[in-house]
Structures are given as structure tokens and as C-alpha cells.
PDB file of C-alpha atoms in Angstrom:
ATOM      1  CA  UNK I   1       0.000   0.000   0.000  1.00 48.00           C
ATOM      2  CA  UNK I   2       1.226   3.513  -0.824  1.00 52.00           C
ATOM      3  CA  UNK I   3       2.098   5.460   2.336  1.00 61.00           C
ATOM      4  CA  UNK I   4       0.080   8.702   2.627  1.00 64.00           C
ATOM      5  CA  UNK I   5       2.039  11.929   2.221  1.00 68.00           C
ATOM      6  CA  UNK I   6       1.975  14.712   4.814  1.00 73.00           C
ATOM      7  CA  UNK I   7      -1.055  16.487   3.293  1.00 73.00           C
ATOM      8  CA  UNK I   8      -3.101  13.278   3.139  1.00 77.00           C
ATOM      9  CA  UNK I   9      -2.132  12.369   6.712  1.00 83.00           C
ATOM     10  CA  UNK I  10      -3.232  15.787   7.951  1.00 82.00           C
ATOM     11  CA  UNK I  11      -6.586  15.612   6.140  1.00 82.00           C
ATOM     12  CA  UNK I  12      -7.261  12.144   7.497  1.00 86.00           C
ATOM     13  CA  UNK I  13      -6.307  13.165  11.036  1.00 85.00           C
ATOM     14  CA  UNK I  14      -8.525  16.273  10.903  1.00 83.00           C
ATOM     15  CA  UNK I  15     -11.426  14.042   9.871  1.00 84.00           C
ATOM     16  CA  UNK I  16     -10.697  11.358  12.479  1.00 87.00           C
ATOM     17  CA  UNK I  17     -10.117  13.545  15.544  1.00 85.00           C
ATOM     18  CA  UNK I  18     -13.632  15.005  15.967  1.00 82.00           C
ATOM     19  CA  UNK I  19     -15.236  11.629  15.212  1.00 86.00           C
ATOM     20  CA  UNK I  20     -13.105   9.835  17.810  1.00 88.00           C
ATOM     21  CA  UNK I  21     -13.747  12.554  20.398  1.00 84.00           C
ATOM     22  CA  UNK I  22     -17.500  12.531  19.748  1.00 82.00           C
ATOM     23  CA  UNK I  23     -17.749   8.723  20.049  1.00 86.00           C
ATOM     24  CA  UNK I  24     -15.981   8.603  23.426  1.00 84.00           C
ATOM     25  CA  UNK I  25     -13.530   5.791  22.917  1.00 89.00           C
ATOM     26  CA  UNK I  26     -14.277   3.846  19.734  1.00 92.00           C
ATOM     27  CA  UNK I  27     -12.303   0.653  19.185  1.00 93.00           C
ATOM     28  CA  UNK I  28      -9.018   0.711  17.334  1.00 92.00           C
ATOM     29  CA  UNK I  29     -10.511  -1.618  14.718  1.00 92.00           C
ATOM     30  CA  UNK I  30     -13.455   0.751  14.103  1.00 92.00           C
ATOM     31  CA  UNK I  31     -11.157   3.766  13.667  1.00 91.00           C
ATOM     32  CA  UNK I  32      -8.827   1.899  11.309  1.00 91.00           C
ATOM     33  CA  UNK I  33     -11.709   0.618   9.183  1.00 90.00           C
ATOM     34  CA  UNK I  34     -13.522   3.959   9.014  1.00 89.00           C
ATOM     35  CA  UNK I  35     -10.479   6.083   8.111  1.00 88.00           C
ATOM     36  CA  UNK I  36      -8.247   3.600   6.263  1.00 86.00           C
ATOM     37  CA  UNK I  37      -5.561   3.404   8.966  1.00 89.00           C
ATOM     38  CA  UNK I  38      -3.254   0.573   9.831  1.00 89.00           C
ATOM     39  CA  UNK I  39      -2.765   0.320  13.596  1.00 89.00           C
ATOM     40  CA  UNK I  40       0.853   1.465  13.215  1.00 90.00           C
ATOM     41  CA  UNK I  41      -0.200   4.574  11.249  1.00 89.00           C
ATOM     42  CA  UNK I  42      -2.883   5.392  13.814  1.00 90.00           C
ATOM     43  CA  UNK I  43      -0.379   5.220  16.675  1.00 90.00           C
ATOM     44  CA  UNK I  44       2.084   7.440  14.775  1.00 89.00           C
ATOM     45  CA  UNK I  45      -0.574  10.097  14.097  1.00 88.00           C
ATOM     46  CA  UNK I  46      -1.812  10.057  17.696  1.00 87.00           C
ATOM     47  CA  UNK I  47       1.756  10.589  18.911  1.00 85.00           C
ATOM     48  CA  UNK I  48       1.887  13.753  16.754  1.00 82.00           C
ATOM     49  CA  UNK I  49      -1.541  14.862  17.989  1.00 81.00           C
ATOM     50  CA  UNK I  50      -0.424  14.534  21.603  1.00 75.00           C
ATOM     51  CA  UNK I  51       2.075  17.362  20.985  1.00 73.00           C
ATOM     52  CA  UNK I  52      -0.607  19.784  19.688  1.00 79.00           C
ATOM     53  CA  UNK I  53      -1.994  22.598  21.811  1.00 72.00           C
ATOM     54  CA  UNK I  54      -1.599  26.246  22.695  1.00 72.00           C
ATOM     55  CA  UNK I  55       1.106  28.352  24.244  1.00 71.00           C
ATOM     56  CA  UNK I  56       2.587  27.881  26.851  1.00 73.00           C
ATOM     57  CA  UNK I  57       2.014  24.166  26.026  1.00 72.00           C
ATOM     58  CA  UNK I  58       1.340  23.139  29.597  1.00 73.00           C
ATOM     59  CA  UNK I  59      -0.678  19.942  30.180  1.00 69.00           C
ATOM     60  CA  UNK I  60      -3.954  21.873  30.464  1.00 69.00           C
ATOM     61  CA  UNK I  61      -3.486  23.403  26.975  1.00 73.00           C
ATOM     62  CA  UNK I  62      -2.573  20.201  25.124  1.00 78.00           C
ATOM     63  CA  UNK I  63      -4.782  17.630  23.416  1.00 82.00           C
ATOM     64  CA  UNK I  64      -4.781  14.256  25.166  1.00 83.00           C
ATOM     65  CA  UNK I  65      -4.660  11.184  22.938  1.00 85.00           C
ATOM     66  CA  UNK I  66      -4.117   7.607  24.002  1.00 85.00           C
ATOM     67  CA  UNK I  67      -5.013   3.983  23.302  1.00 89.00           C
ATOM     68  CA  UNK I  68      -6.149   1.798  26.202  1.00 89.00           C
ATOM     69  CA  UNK I  69      -7.780  -1.636  26.230  1.00 90.00           C
ATOM     70  CA  UNK I  70      -8.142  -1.594  22.446  1.00 91.00           C
ATOM     71  CA  UNK I  71      -9.996   1.742  22.411  1.00 93.00           C
ATOM     72  CA  UNK I  72      -8.931   5.213  21.244  1.00 91.00           C
ATOM     73  CA  UNK I  73      -9.505   8.268  23.435  1.00 90.00           C
ATOM     74  CA  UNK I  74      -9.076  11.923  22.499  1.00 85.00           C
ATOM     75  CA  UNK I  75      -9.783  14.695  24.978  1.00 81.00           C
ATOM     76  CA  UNK I  76      -9.612  18.338  23.983  1.00 73.00           C
ATOM     77  CA  UNK I  77      -8.065  21.080  26.061  1.00 57.00           C
ATOM     78  CA  UNK I  78     -10.683  23.443  27.507  1.00 61.00           C
ATOM     79  CA  UNK I  79      -9.834  26.077  24.892  1.00 60.00           C
ATOM     80  CA  UNK I  80     -11.161  23.856  22.094  1.00 61.00           C
ATOM     81  CA  UNK I  81     -14.603  23.719  23.690  1.00 60.00           C
ATOM     82  CA  UNK I  82     -15.170  27.377  22.812  1.00 65.00           C
ATOM     83  CA  UNK I  83     -17.417  28.063  19.791  1.00 65.00           C
ATOM     84  CA  UNK I  84     -15.502  28.419  16.528  1.00 67.00           C
ATOM     85  CA  UNK I  85     -15.422  31.951  15.121  1.00 76.00           C
ATOM     86  CA  UNK I  86     -14.692  32.182  11.420  1.00 78.00           C
ATOM     87  CA  UNK I  87     -13.159  35.119   9.629  1.00 81.00           C
ATOM     88  CA  UNK I  88     -15.093  36.323   6.535  1.00 82.00           C
ATOM     89  CA  UNK I  89     -12.496  34.621   4.325  1.00 83.00           C
ATOM     90  CA  UNK I  90     -12.830  31.320   6.201  1.00 83.00           C
ATOM     91  CA  UNK I  91     -16.638  31.537   6.105  1.00 81.00           C
ATOM     92  CA  UNK I  92     -16.600  32.136   2.344  1.00 80.00           C
ATOM     93  CA  UNK I  93     -14.338  29.090   1.951  1.00 81.00           C
ATOM     94  CA  UNK I  94     -16.923  27.016   3.860  1.00 81.00           C
ATOM     95  CA  UNK I  95     -19.692  28.301   1.574  1.00 79.00           C
ATOM     96  CA  UNK I  96     -17.629  27.431  -1.510  1.00 77.00           C
ATOM     97  CA  UNK I  97     -16.810  23.936  -0.189  1.00 77.00           C
ATOM     98  CA  UNK I  98     -20.480  23.352   0.608  1.00 77.00           C
ATOM     99  CA  UNK I  99     -21.490  24.564  -2.840  1.00 75.00           C
ATOM    100  CA  UNK I 100     -19.051  22.048  -4.318  1.00 68.00           C
ATOM    101  CA  UNK I 101     -20.810  19.231  -2.456  1.00 69.00           C
ATOM    102  CA  UNK I 102     -24.266  20.336  -3.561  1.00 68.00           C
ATOM    103  CA  UNK I 103     -22.996  20.663  -7.155  1.00 63.00           C
ATOM    104  CA  UNK I 104     -22.328  16.912  -7.367  1.00 62.00           C
ATOM    105  CA  UNK I 105     -24.738  15.437  -9.951  1.00 58.00           C
ATOM    106  CA  UNK I 106     -27.531  13.640  -8.140  1.00 56.00           C
ATOM    107  CA  UNK I 107     -27.047  15.507  -4.852  1.00 58.00           C
ATOM    108  CA  UNK I 108     -30.213  16.477  -3.003  1.00 54.00           C
ATOM    109  CA  UNK I 109     -31.289  19.999  -3.861  1.00 58.00           C
ATOM    110  CA  UNK I 110     -32.599  20.787  -0.386  1.00 65.00           C
ATOM    111  CA  UNK I 111     -31.468  19.628   3.028  1.00 69.00           C
ATOM    112  CA  UNK I 112     -29.562  20.615   6.182  1.00 77.00           C
ATOM    113  CA  UNK I 113     -26.394  21.482   4.218  1.00 74.00           C
ATOM    114  CA  UNK I 114     -28.243  23.783   1.810  1.00 78.00           C
ATOM    115  CA  UNK I 115     -30.075  25.441   4.699  1.00 81.00           C
ATOM    116  CA  UNK I 116     -26.856  25.960   6.647  1.00 80.00           C
ATOM    117  CA  UNK I 117     -25.096  27.432   3.614  1.00 80.00           C
ATOM    118  CA  UNK I 118     -27.897  29.941   3.096  1.00 82.00           C
ATOM    119  CA  UNK I 119     -27.715  31.051   6.719  1.00 84.00           C
ATOM    120  CA  UNK I 120     -23.947  31.455   6.549  1.00 81.00           C
ATOM    121  CA  UNK I 121     -24.241  33.329   3.240  1.00 82.00           C
ATOM    122  CA  UNK I 122     -26.827  35.666   4.796  1.00 83.00           C
ATOM    123  CA  UNK I 123     -24.368  36.544   7.562  1.00 80.00           C
ATOM    124  CA  UNK I 124     -21.736  37.267   4.906  1.00 81.00           C
ATOM    125  CA  UNK I 125     -24.222  39.383   2.952  1.00 82.00           C
ATOM    126  CA  UNK I 126     -23.961  37.336  -0.252  1.00 78.00           C
ATOM    127  CA  UNK I 127     -26.267  35.302  -2.437  1.00 74.00           C
ATOM    128  CA  UNK I 128     -24.633  31.837  -2.738  1.00 61.00           C
ATOM    129  CA  UNK I 129     -26.558  31.082  -5.942  1.00 62.00           C
ATOM    130  CA  UNK I 130     -25.080  34.131  -7.673  1.00 62.00           C
ATOM    131  CA  UNK I 131     -21.803  34.780  -5.844  1.00 57.00           C
ATOM    132  CA  UNK I 132     -20.422  31.242  -5.609  1.00 59.00           C
ATOM    133  CA  UNK I 133     -20.208  29.182  -8.802  1.00 57.00           C
ATOM    134  CA  UNK I 134     -18.452  25.823  -8.417  1.00 55.00           C
ATOM    135  CA  UNK I 135     -17.728  23.644 -11.458  1.00 55.00           C
ATOM    136  CA  UNK I 136     -16.548  20.134 -10.612  1.00 53.00           C
ATOM    137  CA  UNK I 137     -15.917  19.058 -14.185  1.00 57.00           C
ATOM    138  CA  UNK I 138     -17.937  17.463 -16.950  1.00 64.00           C
ATOM    139  CA  UNK I 139     -19.508  14.074 -16.265  1.00 69.00           C
ATOM    140  CA  UNK I 140     -22.578  12.438 -17.731  1.00 76.00           C
ATOM    141  CA  UNK I 141     -24.972  12.218 -14.734  1.00 77.00           C
ATOM    142  CA  UNK I 142     -26.021   8.649 -15.593  1.00 80.00           C
ATOM    143  CA  UNK I 143     -22.371   7.530 -15.883  1.00 84.00           C
ATOM    144  CA  UNK I 144     -21.428   9.224 -12.602  1.00 84.00           C
ATOM    145  CA  UNK I 145     -24.451   7.741 -10.804  1.00 85.00           C
ATOM    146  CA  UNK I 146     -23.712   4.239 -12.142  1.00 88.00           C
ATOM    147  CA  UNK I 147     -20.087   4.394 -11.047  1.00 89.00           C
ATOM    148  CA  UNK I 148     -20.900   5.809  -7.614  1.00 87.00           C
ATOM    149  CA  UNK I 149     -23.454   3.060  -7.046  1.00 89.00           C
ATOM    150  CA  UNK I 150     -21.061   0.363  -8.269  1.00 91.00           C
ATOM    151  CA  UNK I 151     -18.335   1.736  -5.999  1.00 90.00           C
ATOM    152  CA  UNK I 152     -20.643   1.843  -2.952  1.00 88.00           C
ATOM    153  CA  UNK I 153     -21.914  -1.690  -3.587  1.00 91.00           C
ATOM    154  CA  UNK I 154     -18.496  -3.076  -4.644  1.00 92.00           C
ATOM    155  CA  UNK I 155     -19.548  -4.200  -8.125  1.00 94.00           C
ATOM    156  CA  UNK I 156     -17.173  -4.417 -11.060  1.00 94.00           C
ATOM    157  CA  UNK I 157     -17.988  -2.414 -14.198  1.00 93.00           C
ATOM    158  CA  UNK I 158     -17.189  -2.834 -17.889  1.00 94.00           C
ATOM    159  CA  UNK I 159     -16.680   0.235 -20.046  1.00 91.00           C
ATOM    160  CA  UNK I 160     -15.177   1.621 -23.226  1.00 90.00           C
ATOM    161  CA  UNK I 161     -12.349   3.993 -22.345  1.00 90.00           C
ATOM    162  CA  UNK I 162     -10.379   6.478 -24.425  1.00 88.00           C
ATOM    163  CA  UNK I 163      -6.689   6.553 -23.493  1.00 83.00           C
ATOM    164  CA  UNK I 164      -5.390  10.082 -24.070  1.00 73.00           C
ATOM    165  CA  UNK I 165      -1.794   8.892 -23.828  1.00 67.00           C
ATOM    166  CA  UNK I 166      -2.180   6.207 -26.519  1.00 72.00           C
ATOM    167  CA  UNK I 167      -4.931   7.969 -28.511  1.00 75.00           C
ATOM    168  CA  UNK I 168      -7.174   4.897 -28.725  1.00 81.00           C
ATOM    169  CA  UNK I 169     -10.344   3.298 -27.335  1.00 88.00           C
ATOM    170  CA  UNK I 170     -10.269   0.013 -25.431  1.00 89.00           C
ATOM    171  CA  UNK I 171     -12.662  -2.206 -23.479  1.00 92.00           C
ATOM    172  CA  UNK I 172     -11.902  -2.336 -19.758  1.00 93.00           C
ATOM    173  CA  UNK I 173     -13.209  -4.189 -16.716  1.00 94.00           C
ATOM    174  CA  UNK I 174     -12.407  -2.316 -13.507  1.00 93.00           C
ATOM    175  CA  UNK I 175     -12.998  -2.428  -9.760  1.00 94.00           C
ATOM    176  CA  UNK I 176     -14.177   1.159  -9.014  1.00 92.00           C
ATOM    177  CA  UNK I 177     -12.780   1.717  -5.533  1.00 90.00           C
ATOM    178  CA  UNK I 178     -13.302   5.471  -5.343  1.00 86.00           C
ATOM    179  CA  UNK I 179     -15.087   8.149  -7.393  1.00 86.00           C
ATOM    180  CA  UNK I 180     -13.870  11.709  -6.834  1.00 81.00           C
ATOM    181  CA  UNK I 181     -13.496  15.150  -8.394  1.00 74.00           C
ATOM    182  CA  UNK I 182     -10.134  16.902  -8.697  1.00 71.00           C
ATOM    183  CA  UNK I 183      -8.546  19.630 -10.819  1.00 62.00           C
ATOM    184  CA  UNK I 184     -11.758  20.257 -12.755  1.00 66.00           C
ATOM    185  CA  UNK I 185     -12.538  16.636 -13.722  1.00 76.00           C
ATOM    186  CA  UNK I 186     -14.219  13.509 -12.330  1.00 84.00           C
ATOM    187  CA  UNK I 187     -12.084  10.394 -11.793  1.00 86.00           C
ATOM    188  CA  UNK I 188     -12.388   6.763 -10.778  1.00 88.00           C
ATOM    189  CA  UNK I 189      -9.528   5.273  -8.783  1.00 88.00           C
ATOM    190  CA  UNK I 190      -9.736   1.567  -9.527  1.00 89.00           C
ATOM    191  CA  UNK I 191      -8.080  -1.698 -10.400  1.00 91.00           C
ATOM    192  CA  UNK I 192      -7.956  -2.389 -14.138  1.00 92.00           C
ATOM    193  CA  UNK I 193      -8.100  -6.091 -15.040  1.00 93.00           C
ATOM    194  CA  UNK I 194      -6.791  -5.443 -18.565  1.00 89.00           C
ATOM    195  CA  UNK I 195      -3.419  -4.190 -17.305  1.00 87.00           C
ATOM    196  CA  UNK I 196      -3.587  -5.951 -13.907  1.00 88.00           C
ATOM    197  CA  UNK I 197      -2.843  -2.804 -11.946  1.00 86.00           C
ATOM    198  CA  UNK I 198      -4.280   0.299 -10.300  1.00 85.00           C
ATOM    199  CA  UNK I 199      -5.217   3.120 -12.668  1.00 85.00           C
ATOM    200  CA  UNK I 200      -7.060   6.446 -12.683  1.00 84.00           C
ATOM    201  CA  UNK I 201      -9.882   6.853 -15.211  1.00 88.00           C
ATOM    202  CA  UNK I 202     -11.516  10.143 -16.252  1.00 87.00           C
ATOM    203  CA  UNK I 203     -15.284   9.992 -16.527  1.00 87.00           C
ATOM    204  CA  UNK I 204     -15.424  12.288 -19.558  1.00 85.00           C
ATOM    205  CA  UNK I 205     -13.406   9.682 -21.490  1.00 87.00           C
ATOM    206  CA  UNK I 206     -15.844   6.838 -20.797  1.00 87.00           C
ATOM    207  CA  UNK I 207     -18.785   5.453 -22.716  1.00 82.00           C
ATOM    208  CA  UNK I 208     -20.988   2.396 -22.404  1.00 80.00           C
ATOM    209  CA  UNK I 209     -20.566   1.896 -18.632  1.00 88.00           C
ATOM    210  CA  UNK I 210     -22.127  -1.440 -17.592  1.00 90.00           C
ATOM    211  CA  UNK I 211     -22.420  -2.663 -14.008  1.00 91.00           C
ATOM    212  CA  UNK I 212     -21.478  -6.354 -13.691  1.00 94.00           C
ATOM    213  CA  UNK I 213     -22.773  -8.998 -11.307  1.00 93.00           C
ATOM    214  CA  UNK I 214     -19.234  -9.778 -10.125  1.00 93.00           C
ATOM    215  CA  UNK I 215     -18.039  -8.012  -6.995  1.00 93.00           C
ATOM    216  CA  UNK I 216     -14.651  -6.977  -5.623  1.00 92.00           C
ATOM    217  CA  UNK I 217     -13.120  -6.709  -2.172  1.00 88.00           C
ATOM    218  CA  UNK I 218     -13.044  -3.073  -0.982  1.00 84.00           C
ATOM    219  CA  UNK I 219      -9.750  -1.691   0.228  1.00 75.00           C
ATOM    220  CA  UNK I 220      -8.911   1.156   2.615  1.00 65.00           C
ATOM    221  CA  UNK I 221      -8.564   4.507   0.879  1.00 59.00           C
ATOM    222  CA  UNK I 222      -5.088   4.967  -0.494  1.00 57.00           C
ATOM    223  CA  UNK I 223      -3.244   8.203  -1.148  1.00 51.00           C
ATOM    224  CA  UNK I 224      -4.187   9.114  -4.704  1.00 55.00           C
ATOM    225  CA  UNK I 225      -2.502  11.594  -7.010  1.00 55.00           C
ATOM    226  CA  UNK I 226      -3.609  12.385 -10.549  1.00 54.00           C
ATOM    227  CA  UNK I 227      -0.407  10.874 -11.926  1.00 58.00           C
ATOM    228  CA  UNK I 228       1.680   8.026 -10.558  1.00 61.00           C
ATOM    229  CA  UNK I 229       4.856   7.002 -12.335  1.00 60.00           C
ATOM    230  CA  UNK I 230       5.108   3.361 -13.370  1.00 65.00           C
ATOM    231  CA  UNK I 231       8.192   1.145 -13.205  1.00 67.00           C
ATOM    232  CA  UNK I 232      10.087   1.501 -16.462  1.00 68.00           C
ATOM    233  CA  UNK I 233       8.726   4.958 -17.352  1.00 74.00           C
ATOM    234  CA  UNK I 234      11.130   7.027 -19.425  1.00 78.00           C
ATOM    235  CA  UNK I 235      12.553  10.296 -18.131  1.00 83.00           C
ATOM    236  CA  UNK I 236      12.984  13.503 -20.092  1.00 83.00           C
ATOM    237  CA  UNK I 237      14.418  16.867 -19.044  1.00 89.00           C
ATOM    238  CA  UNK I 238      12.953  20.001 -20.628  1.00 87.00           C
ATOM    239  CA  UNK I 239      14.458  23.465 -20.644  1.00 90.00           C
ATOM    240  CA  UNK I 240      11.539  25.880 -20.452  1.00 90.00           C
ATOM    241  CA  UNK I 241      11.245  29.571 -21.236  1.00 91.00           C
ATOM    242  CA  UNK I 242       9.574  31.751 -18.599  1.00 89.00           C
ATOM    243  CA  UNK I 243       6.291  31.580 -20.541  1.00 89.00           C
ATOM    244  CA  UNK I 244       6.270  27.774 -20.260  1.00 88.00           C
ATOM    245  CA  UNK I 245       7.193  27.273 -16.613  1.00 84.00           C
ATOM    246  CA  UNK I 246       3.540  26.443 -15.940  1.00 86.00           C
ATOM    247  CA  UNK I 247       4.543  22.906 -16.951  1.00 86.00           C
ATOM    248  CA  UNK I 248       6.527  22.571 -13.720  1.00 81.00           C
ATOM    249  CA  UNK I 249       3.551  23.831 -11.730  1.00 76.00           C
ATOM    250  CA  UNK I 250       0.852  21.773 -13.443  1.00 74.00           C
ATOM    251  CA  UNK I 251       2.531  18.371 -13.841  1.00 77.00           C
ATOM    252  CA  UNK I 252       4.302  16.173 -11.236  1.00 72.00           C
ATOM    253  CA  UNK I 253       8.033  16.221 -11.825  1.00 76.00           C
ATOM    254  CA  UNK I 254      11.193  14.541 -10.551  1.00 77.00           C
ATOM    255  CA  UNK I 255      13.308  17.686 -10.300  1.00 81.00           C
ATOM    256  CA  UNK I 256      13.367  21.417 -10.993  1.00 84.00           C
ATOM    257  CA  UNK I 257      16.399  23.659 -11.598  1.00 88.00           C
ATOM    258  CA  UNK I 258      15.984  27.421 -11.788  1.00 89.00           C
ATOM    259  CA  UNK I 259      17.848  29.259 -14.576  1.00 88.00           C
ATOM    260  CA  UNK I 260      18.364  32.924 -15.419  1.00 87.00           C
ATOM    261  CA  UNK I 261      15.529  35.107 -16.692  1.00 84.00           C
ATOM    262  CA  UNK I 262      12.701  33.018 -15.230  1.00 85.00           C
ATOM    263  CA  UNK I 263      13.705  29.958 -17.273  1.00 88.00           C
ATOM    264  CA  UNK I 264      13.964  26.528 -15.692  1.00 90.00           C
ATOM    265  CA  UNK I 265      14.788  22.887 -16.324  1.00 90.00           C
ATOM    266  CA  UNK I 266      12.224  20.299 -15.279  1.00 87.00           C
ATOM    267  CA  UNK I 267      12.566  16.513 -15.308  1.00 87.00           C
ATOM    268  CA  UNK I 268       9.374  14.612 -16.164  1.00 84.00           C
ATOM    269  CA  UNK I 269       8.563  10.920 -15.978  1.00 78.00           C
ATOM    270  CA  UNK I 270       6.586   9.951 -19.065  1.00 79.00           C
ATOM    271  CA  UNK I 271       4.317   6.890 -19.266  1.00 74.00           C
ATOM    272  CA  UNK I 272       3.076   7.455 -22.823  1.00 75.00           C
ATOM    273  CA  UNK I 273       5.066   8.981 -25.716  1.00 77.00           C
ATOM    274  CA  UNK I 274       1.965  10.521 -27.412  1.00 79.00           C
ATOM    275  CA  UNK I 275       1.344  12.604 -24.256  1.00 77.00           C
ATOM    276  CA  UNK I 276       4.859  14.050 -24.455  1.00 80.00           C
ATOM    277  CA  UNK I 277       4.469  14.690 -28.174  1.00 81.00           C
ATOM    278  CA  UNK I 278       1.295  16.708 -27.623  1.00 81.00           C
ATOM    279  CA  UNK I 279       2.931  18.660 -24.820  1.00 84.00           C
ATOM    280  CA  UNK I 280       5.949  19.542 -26.980  1.00 83.00           C
ATOM    281  CA  UNK I 281       3.750  20.590 -29.909  1.00 82.00           C
ATOM    282  CA  UNK I 282       1.783  22.800 -27.548  1.00 84.00           C
ATOM    283  CA  UNK I 283       4.930  24.415 -26.134  1.00 86.00           C
ATOM    284  CA  UNK I 284       6.644  24.927 -29.496  1.00 86.00           C
ATOM    285  CA  UNK I 285       9.912  26.878 -29.290  1.00 87.00           C
ATOM    286  CA  UNK I 286       9.355  27.614 -25.570  1.00 90.00           C
ATOM    287  CA  UNK I 287      10.638  24.111 -24.672  1.00 87.00           C
ATOM    288  CA  UNK I 288      13.772  22.168 -25.589  1.00 86.00           C
ATOM    289  CA  UNK I 289      14.650  18.596 -24.638  1.00 85.00           C
ATOM    290  CA  UNK I 290      18.115  18.662 -23.070  1.00 84.00           C
ATOM    291  CA  UNK I 291      18.159  15.108 -21.741  1.00 85.00           C
ATOM    292  CA  UNK I 292      16.231  12.093 -23.000  1.00 80.00           C
ATOM    293  CA  UNK I 293      14.823  11.230 -26.412  1.00 76.00           C
ATOM    294  CA  UNK I 294      15.477  14.452 -28.337  1.00 75.00           C
ATOM    295  CA  UNK I 295      13.743  13.072 -31.446  1.00 77.00           C
ATOM    296  CA  UNK I 296      10.259  13.097 -29.873  1.00 75.00           C
ATOM    297  CA  UNK I 297       9.396  16.677 -30.778  1.00 68.00           C
ATOM    298  CA  UNK I 298      10.775  16.697 -34.357  1.00 74.00           C
ATOM    299  CA  UNK I 299       9.155  13.305 -35.108  1.00 74.00           C
ATOM    300  CA  UNK I 300       5.756  14.544 -33.954  1.00 70.00           C
ATOM    301  CA  UNK I 301       6.138  17.790 -35.905  1.00 71.00           C
ATOM    302  CA  UNK I 302       7.036  15.916 -39.109  1.00 74.00           C
ATOM    303  CA  UNK I 303       3.997  13.636 -38.802  1.00 73.00           C
ATOM    304  CA  UNK I 304       1.751  16.607 -38.168  1.00 66.00           C
ATOM    305  CA  UNK I 305       3.124  18.540 -41.161  1.00 69.00           C
ATOM    306  CA  UNK I 306       2.790  15.468 -43.372  1.00 74.00           C
ATOM    307  CA  UNK I 307      -0.844  15.086 -42.356  1.00 69.00           C
ATOM    308  CA  UNK I 308      -1.613  18.717 -43.149  1.00 67.00           C
ATOM    309  CA  UNK I 309       0.261  18.402 -46.420  1.00 65.00           C
ATOM    310  CA  UNK I 310      -1.802  15.387 -47.452  1.00 50.00           C
ATOM    311  CA  UNK I 311      -5.063  17.064 -46.479  1.00 47.00           C
ATOM    312  CA  UNK I 312      -4.096  20.242 -48.279  1.00 42.00           C
ATOM    313  CA  UNK I 313      -3.158  18.407 -51.454  1.00 41.00           C
ATOM    314  CA  UNK I 314      -6.503  16.630 -51.682  1.00 39.00           C
ATOM    315  CA  UNK I 315      -8.548  19.802 -51.669  1.00 35.00           C
TER     316      UNK I 315
END
């Protein structure tokens, strides 16, 4: 299992702490199952939590966390019992996050969350329907609903999937472990039986989703990023002009070196050559391969020019 990074550990701990405190000593097994912990990871996070509190960090200002008789106990310092007071910026962030949840296709239009958001928006003096517009990415509602249901009920699905990296359609059978939205698109984190490995699938590249009778064994949530390098992936180093440094900010990379004038060198791990070709064609003269297969860009450009030349000659 992939070990969660610091951000994922913090998010999981922030979700687990209030639940553990509210349930007054749930069992270790219940906590691990609910939040995807191993017992070792839970102990490590509780040891960090035990050091959290307020100045001057005396025992009465620290959070108490311990495991006894197979149960987990968290007790807040008295300060944490005070009502939370949000700044306007924090309150607006809560409204936006709530709007994102209600924007999920198939979400209930009315309910406690919607009512609470309206009350908070009234305090801020805004109209959430006009001020806050959250777009979670394109997804056919029927496809999203089918995948969410299959994921909840642990059913495998069969689908036709377009691989952007290879520029082709293929038939896949997957175990849809988790459906989520990130970076403006909907994804399924699942096990693909065609390649016998974990993969991420974008919903807007699917068609013909069919729920199967076969089921799969659910797994604890794993740390998921939108790109995970595979063993044997090639590596390429690009020298980027200042106008193209967004590549280093948008894509995961294995190293970044700053150069003069806002330029930089970034090392990318590449799973599919067509993806790199499209990136290089998009960047044009703003990017140069300085280490790796230097023929990728020229080869793609020649094929593209040949295609345009053929099309132009037939008209």
C-alpha cells in the first residue's frame, strides 16, 4: 500500500479527531476501518496529535490522545470547547466547499447542508446562488451515478475507455474503488483487469458503462494523485522559457532547476510517448529537450506537417 504523504495524513487526522472525540472511545478496529488506517499509522498520528496545543504548552493546553484496552480516546483542552469563530475569508471558503458538495450530480437539492449554507451566506451578505459558482468538471450524470453506485456496492464495471496517452479506445473491466473530483474533472480510482494494476480513469473519457454482477473486495482509501509514475517509465528533461514554466507547476516532476531570466529545467517521468508529443507541440519553441529522447518533438512535428500536407493536397 502507498504510504500517505503529509497532506493526506493531515486531512485524514482532521477528519478522524472530531469523530473519535464525539464517540468517546471507539475501538481501534473501528477507527482503522472507518479512516483507512493501519494500527501502526494510527499510533504514529496520535503521537503527533499529543504534541498539539496552545502556548505555553502546559498539560492543560494540550490535546490528550491515548489507546487503552483496544480503544482510542481523544480529549480536547478546555480552549477547544469554545465556539468556533470564522473570519469572513474562512466563512466564504466554507460556503464554496459546501457549494461544491451540492454541485455533485444527483445531490439532493434541499437539506440541512443547503439550509446551513444559506444562513452562513446571509451573515456574509452574499447570495450563494449568484456569488459562488463551483464547477466540478464534466460528467454524464447517468455515468457518474452508475459508477458511484457500483463503488458503494463493490460491483465491477465494464466500459469503453479512451486513453489520451495512446490515442485509442479500449474495453476495460475495472474495480471502481473510489469516485472523486479533482482539478476540474471527475475520476475513478480503480483496479484495471486489462493491465492488472491500479489506474485512474476520467469519466469524460468513458462510454458504455455497464455494471457487472461480479463483486470486488473493498480496500482502505489509499493516497491518490492524478499521476503516478510506473516502473520503467522514461525520463525527459525540458528546458523551459519563462512563458512555459507552468509545466513545472501543473505536472508532477522529478526535479526542478531554476535558470536565469525566469527559465527553468524540469525533469518529467513519461508513461506514454503521445502525451509528451502533444505537450511539446503545444509548447513549441518555448521548450527544448536537453536530456532524453530528443527526437520526440521533431518526429511529432514531421507527422503533423505530413498530415496537413496530405489534407491540403486533396482539396
